[in-house]
Amino acid sequence: MRRREFLALGAGALAAPALLNKAYAGGPDWPAKPVQITVPFPPGSASDILSRALGAPMGDMLGQSIVVENKPGAGGAIGTGSVAAAPADGYTLLMATAAHTITAVTMKKLTFDPRKDFIPVIELTTMPLVLVVHPEVKANSVQELVALAKEKPGGITFASSGPGTTHQMASEFLKLTAGIDIVHVPYRGSGPAQLDLTTGRVDMMFDNIVACIANIRAGKLRPLAVSSKQRSSILPNVPTMAESGYPDFDVGAWFGIMVRAGTPQPIVDRIATVSGDAMRQPKVSDLFTKDGAVVTAKTGAAFEKLLEADYSRWETVAKESRIQIE
């Protein structure tokens, strides 16, 4: 083999990974450096666990490392704002949660516009909430709980993991749709709220199934309904809110990736493809589906439809319940 042919073959071999990487999503010459996923919540949170689980398979597919950076605070607004201020080049991703749409309608002083400053890339997974009560609450169904609340206006308390969280908003939504008067007791996190719920200091709560399942199985909490349209695989005997008489009640703790508005569409498409493929890998999906989550991998219009439904619902709830967070 002549020297020129040998060098040409060598160059082709070295270029092959780059060509495969580029061809994976048919996109631009991106990424040329590590990609950051910003998590607007603390280490150990569900969004943090998901981001770190996605990092390895996404990095393998992209040929670059994925760096997870936690920027918690202000209900996710600090980390979200940092992504809104980053260049629109696809190197800074936001691990968004349902809190994104709630923040948009409950926080007055934001440095960014949750609707206009981001492109929704992909909804990765969603986890239904479960409505639980302390065993001494004399209600074995949502209908009985509502009847009890109507008998004792202001006499039933509901816990949440903090003001403006999905947990509070779900209870406020029930309060409005059922026409009942129940009292909010906010906590700093799901853990303290669960503790007081199991001891009977508060009466009820909407919380993530994974946070409740141990207490449910131990008989310390009674589940009345799940918040999704379909029953949960780990609580198959518990009806949905729709089955309990509230057909429009479809509330979930979803997780998805967003990027700064203005990011080139080929890069957006590539992030959607790679992250969706990574989410479907059993070693990633099993971390969440074992606790009742559902892998959705909704991109484009489907994800936008979810966001618009959330914005509309939470805007109404925030206005009617007079929820504003400074």
Short mmCIF file of N, CA, C and O in Angstrom, two decimals, residues 142 146 150 169-180 206 241 245-249 313 316-317 320-321:
data_model
loop_
_atom_site.label_atom_id
_atom_site.label_comp_id
_atom_site.label_asym_id
_atom_site.label_seq_id
_atom_site.Cartn_x
_atom_site.Cartn_y
_atom_site.Cartn_z
N VAL A 142 -62.53 9.73 47.69
CA VAL A 142 -62.53 11.17 47.47
C VAL A 142 -63.91 11.75 47.74
O VAL A 142 -64.05 12.82 48.34
N VAL A 146 -64.65 14.75 50.36
CA VAL A 146 -65.32 15.99 49.97
C VAL A 146 -66.56 16.22 50.83
O VAL A 146 -66.82 17.34 51.31
N LYS A 150 -67.23 19.35 53.42
CA LYS A 150 -68.41 20.22 53.33
C LYS A 150 -69.17 20.26 54.66
O LYS A 150 -69.82 21.25 54.98
N MET A 169 -50.63 23.05 44.74
CA MET A 169 -51.53 23.42 43.65
C MET A 169 -52.56 22.32 43.36
O MET A 169 -53.71 22.59 43.01
N ALA A 170 -52.15 21.06 43.53
CA ALA A 170 -53.10 19.96 43.32
C ALA A 170 -54.23 20.03 44.33
O ALA A 170 -55.41 19.83 44.00
N SER A 171 -53.89 20.31 45.59
CA SER A 171 -54.93 20.43 46.63
C SER A 171 -55.80 21.65 46.40
O SER A 171 -57.02 21.61 46.62
N GLU A 172 -55.19 22.74 45.97
CA GLU A 172 -55.97 23.95 45.67
C GLU A 172 -56.92 23.69 44.50
O GLU A 172 -58.05 24.20 44.47
N PHE A 173 -56.46 22.90 43.55
CA PHE A 173 -57.29 22.55 42.39
C PHE A 173 -58.51 21.75 42.85
O PHE A 173 -59.64 21.99 42.42
N LEU A 174 -58.28 20.78 43.74
CA LEU A 174 -59.40 20.01 44.28
C LEU A 174 -60.33 20.92 45.07
O LEU A 174 -61.56 20.80 44.97
N LYS A 175 -59.75 21.81 45.84
CA LYS A 175 -60.54 22.75 46.64
C LYS A 175 -61.51 23.55 45.77
O LYS A 175 -62.69 23.71 46.10
N LEU A 176 -61.01 24.02 44.63
CA LEU A 176 -61.83 24.82 43.72
C LEU A 176 -62.87 23.98 42.99
O LEU A 176 -64.04 24.36 42.90
N THR A 177 -62.43 22.83 42.44
CA THR A 177 -63.35 22.02 41.63
C THR A 177 -64.42 21.35 42.48
O THR A 177 -65.55 21.14 42.00
N ALA A 178 -64.10 21.03 43.73
CA ALA A 178 -65.08 20.37 44.60
C ALA A 178 -65.89 21.36 45.41
O ALA A 178 -66.90 20.99 46.02
N GLY A 179 -65.43 22.63 45.42
CA GLY A 179 -66.16 23.64 46.18
C GLY A 179 -66.08 23.42 47.68
O GLY A 179 -67.09 23.52 48.39
N ILE A 180 -64.88 23.11 48.17
CA ILE A 180 -64.70 22.85 49.60
C ILE A 180 -63.73 23.86 50.21
O ILE A 180 -62.95 24.50 49.50
N PHE A 206 -51.52 15.75 48.77
CA PHE A 206 -51.12 15.19 47.48
C PHE A 206 -49.60 15.14 47.48
O PHE A 206 -48.94 16.16 47.72
N MET A 241 -58.44 10.16 40.09
CA MET A 241 -59.32 11.28 40.42
C MET A 241 -60.49 11.34 39.43
O MET A 241 -61.61 11.69 39.80
N GLY A 245 -64.83 11.08 40.17
CA GLY A 245 -65.80 12.14 39.89
C GLY A 245 -65.23 13.45 39.40
O GLY A 245 -65.96 14.43 39.25
N TYR A 246 -63.92 13.48 39.10
CA TYR A 246 -63.28 14.71 38.65
C TYR A 246 -62.53 14.45 37.34
O TYR A 246 -61.30 14.28 37.33
N PRO A 247 -63.25 14.40 36.24
CA PRO A 247 -62.67 13.99 34.94
C PRO A 247 -61.57 14.90 34.42
O PRO A 247 -60.74 14.46 33.63
N ASP A 248 -61.53 16.16 34.86
CA ASP A 248 -60.50 17.08 34.36
C ASP A 248 -59.26 17.10 35.24
O ASP A 248 -58.34 17.88 35.01
N PHE A 249 -59.24 16.26 36.25
CA PHE A 249 -58.12 16.26 37.19
C PHE A 249 -57.03 15.33 36.67
O PHE A 249 -57.07 14.13 36.86
N ARG A 313 -54.28 25.91 33.57
CA ARG A 313 -54.86 25.41 34.82
C ARG A 313 -54.31 26.15 36.02
O ARG A 313 -55.05 26.62 36.88
N THR A 316 -55.44 29.78 36.50
CA THR A 316 -56.77 29.87 37.09
C THR A 316 -56.72 29.59 38.58
O THR A 316 -57.32 30.31 39.38
N VAL A 317 -56.00 28.52 38.95
CA VAL A 317 -55.90 28.16 40.37
C VAL A 317 -55.23 29.27 41.17
O VAL A 317 -55.69 29.65 42.25
N GLU A 320 -57.73 32.30 41.42
CA GLU A 320 -58.89 32.04 42.27
C GLU A 320 -58.48 31.84 43.73
O GLU A 320 -59.22 32.20 44.66
N SER A 321 -57.30 31.25 43.94
CA SER A 321 -56.85 30.99 45.31
C SER A 321 -55.96 32.12 45.86
O SER A 321 -55.48 32.03 46.98
#
